[in-house]
mmCIF file of C-alpha atoms in Angstrom:
data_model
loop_
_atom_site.group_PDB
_atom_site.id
_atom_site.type_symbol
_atom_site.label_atom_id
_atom_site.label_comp_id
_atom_site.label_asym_id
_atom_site.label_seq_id
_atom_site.Cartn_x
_atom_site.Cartn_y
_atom_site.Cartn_z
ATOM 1 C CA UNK X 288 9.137 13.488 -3.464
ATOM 2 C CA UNK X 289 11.671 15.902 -3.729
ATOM 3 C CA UNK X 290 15.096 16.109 -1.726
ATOM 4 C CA UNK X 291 14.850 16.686 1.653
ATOM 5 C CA UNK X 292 11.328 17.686 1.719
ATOM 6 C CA UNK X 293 10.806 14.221 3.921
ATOM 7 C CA UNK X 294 13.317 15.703 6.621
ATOM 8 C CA UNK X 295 11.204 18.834 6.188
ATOM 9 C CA UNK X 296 8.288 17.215 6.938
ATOM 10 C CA UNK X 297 9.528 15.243 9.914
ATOM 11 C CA UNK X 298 11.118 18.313 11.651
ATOM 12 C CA UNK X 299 8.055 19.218 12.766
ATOM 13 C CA UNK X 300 6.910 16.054 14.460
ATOM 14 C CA UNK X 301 10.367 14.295 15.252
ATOM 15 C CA UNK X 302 13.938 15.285 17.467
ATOM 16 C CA UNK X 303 17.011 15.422 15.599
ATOM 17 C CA UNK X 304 18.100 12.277 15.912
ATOM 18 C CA UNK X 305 15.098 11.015 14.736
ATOM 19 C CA UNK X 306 14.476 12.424 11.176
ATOM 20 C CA UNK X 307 18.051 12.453 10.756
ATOM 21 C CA UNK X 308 17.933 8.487 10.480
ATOM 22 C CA UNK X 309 14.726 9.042 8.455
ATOM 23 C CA UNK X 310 15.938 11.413 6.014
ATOM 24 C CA UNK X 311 18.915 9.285 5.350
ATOM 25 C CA UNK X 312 16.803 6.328 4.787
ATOM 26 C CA UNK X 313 14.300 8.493 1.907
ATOM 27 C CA UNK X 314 16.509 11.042 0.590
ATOM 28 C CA UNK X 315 20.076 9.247 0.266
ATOM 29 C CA UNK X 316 19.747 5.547 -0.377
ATOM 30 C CA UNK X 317 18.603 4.473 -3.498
ATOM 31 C CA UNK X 318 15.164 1.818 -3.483
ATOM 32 C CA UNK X 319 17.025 -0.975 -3.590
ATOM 33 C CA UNK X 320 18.730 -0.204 -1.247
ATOM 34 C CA UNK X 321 16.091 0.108 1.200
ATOM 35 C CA UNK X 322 14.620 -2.978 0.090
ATOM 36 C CA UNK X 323 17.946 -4.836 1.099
ATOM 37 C CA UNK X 324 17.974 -2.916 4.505
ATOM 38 C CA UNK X 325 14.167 -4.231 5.107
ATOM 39 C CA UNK X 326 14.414 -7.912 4.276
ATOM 40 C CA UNK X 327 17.912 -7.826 6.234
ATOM 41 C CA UNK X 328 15.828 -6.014 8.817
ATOM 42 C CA UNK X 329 12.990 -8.863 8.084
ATOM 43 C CA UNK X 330 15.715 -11.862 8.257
ATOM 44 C CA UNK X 331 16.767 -10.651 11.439
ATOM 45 C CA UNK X 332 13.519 -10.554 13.575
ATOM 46 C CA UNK X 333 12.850 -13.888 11.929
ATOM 47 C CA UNK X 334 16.267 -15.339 13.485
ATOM 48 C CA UNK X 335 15.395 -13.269 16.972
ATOM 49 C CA UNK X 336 12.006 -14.281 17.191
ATOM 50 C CA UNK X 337 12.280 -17.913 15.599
ATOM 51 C CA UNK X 338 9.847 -19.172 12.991
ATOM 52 C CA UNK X 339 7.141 -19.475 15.669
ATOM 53 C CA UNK X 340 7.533 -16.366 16.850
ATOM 54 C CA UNK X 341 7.074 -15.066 13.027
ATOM 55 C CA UNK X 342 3.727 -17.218 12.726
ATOM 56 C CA UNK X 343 2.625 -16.085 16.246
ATOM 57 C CA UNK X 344 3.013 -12.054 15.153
ATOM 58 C CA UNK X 345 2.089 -12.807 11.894
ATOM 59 C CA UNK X 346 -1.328 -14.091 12.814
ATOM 60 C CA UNK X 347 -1.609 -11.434 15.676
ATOM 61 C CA UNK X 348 -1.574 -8.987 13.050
ATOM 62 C CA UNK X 349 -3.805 -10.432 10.902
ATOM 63 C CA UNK X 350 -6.782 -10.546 14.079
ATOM 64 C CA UNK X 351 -5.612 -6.507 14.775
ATOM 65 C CA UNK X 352 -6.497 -6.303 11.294
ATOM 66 C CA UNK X 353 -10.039 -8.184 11.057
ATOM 67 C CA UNK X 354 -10.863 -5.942 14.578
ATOM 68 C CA UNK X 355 -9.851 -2.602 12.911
ATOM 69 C CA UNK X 356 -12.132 -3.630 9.353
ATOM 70 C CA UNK X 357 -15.589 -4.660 11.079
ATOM 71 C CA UNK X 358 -15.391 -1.639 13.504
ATOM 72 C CA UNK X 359 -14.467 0.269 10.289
ATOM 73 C CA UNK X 360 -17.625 -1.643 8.730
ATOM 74 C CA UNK X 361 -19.855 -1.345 11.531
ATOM 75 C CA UNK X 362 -19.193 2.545 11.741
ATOM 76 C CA UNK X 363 -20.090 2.938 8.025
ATOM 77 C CA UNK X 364 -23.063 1.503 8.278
ATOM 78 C CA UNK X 365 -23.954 3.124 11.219
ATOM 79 C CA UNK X 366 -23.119 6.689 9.217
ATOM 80 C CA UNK X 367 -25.010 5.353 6.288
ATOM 81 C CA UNK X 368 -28.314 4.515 8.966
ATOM 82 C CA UNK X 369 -27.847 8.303 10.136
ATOM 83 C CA UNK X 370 -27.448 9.568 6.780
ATOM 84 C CA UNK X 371 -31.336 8.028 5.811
#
């Protein structure tokens, strides 16, 4: 992706502040960069939440997950049905 065409892009959905903090994150750090930021980000919700509280979103996720496929399963075969 080119320079700044991620700021573009969020201009039109986001407030200054906003894309500011997400241009800076895509357009001037480097990747590893980022990936530093993200497990430091990772490490700290992991101290914050405690190692429960990792398992316990974790696992939440995961059933948000299963829920979202087998209505997205259940829908396609319901299209498929229509489509016969």
């Amino acid at each position: 992706m080119p320079k700044n065409k991620h700021i573009r892009n969020t201009k039109k959905y986001f407030r200054e502040p906003v894309y500011n903090i997400a241009g800076l994150f895509t357009d001037y750090l480097p990747t590893p960069i980022r990936w530093i930021i993200g497990l430091l980000l990772a490490g700290l919700i992991i101290v914050l939440a405690g190692f429960w509280g990792l398992v316990k979103f974790i696992l939440g996720a995961f059933w948000i997950a299963a829920i979202f496929l087998i209505v997205a399963l259940i829908y396609h075969i319901i299209k498929d049905k229509k489509k016969k």
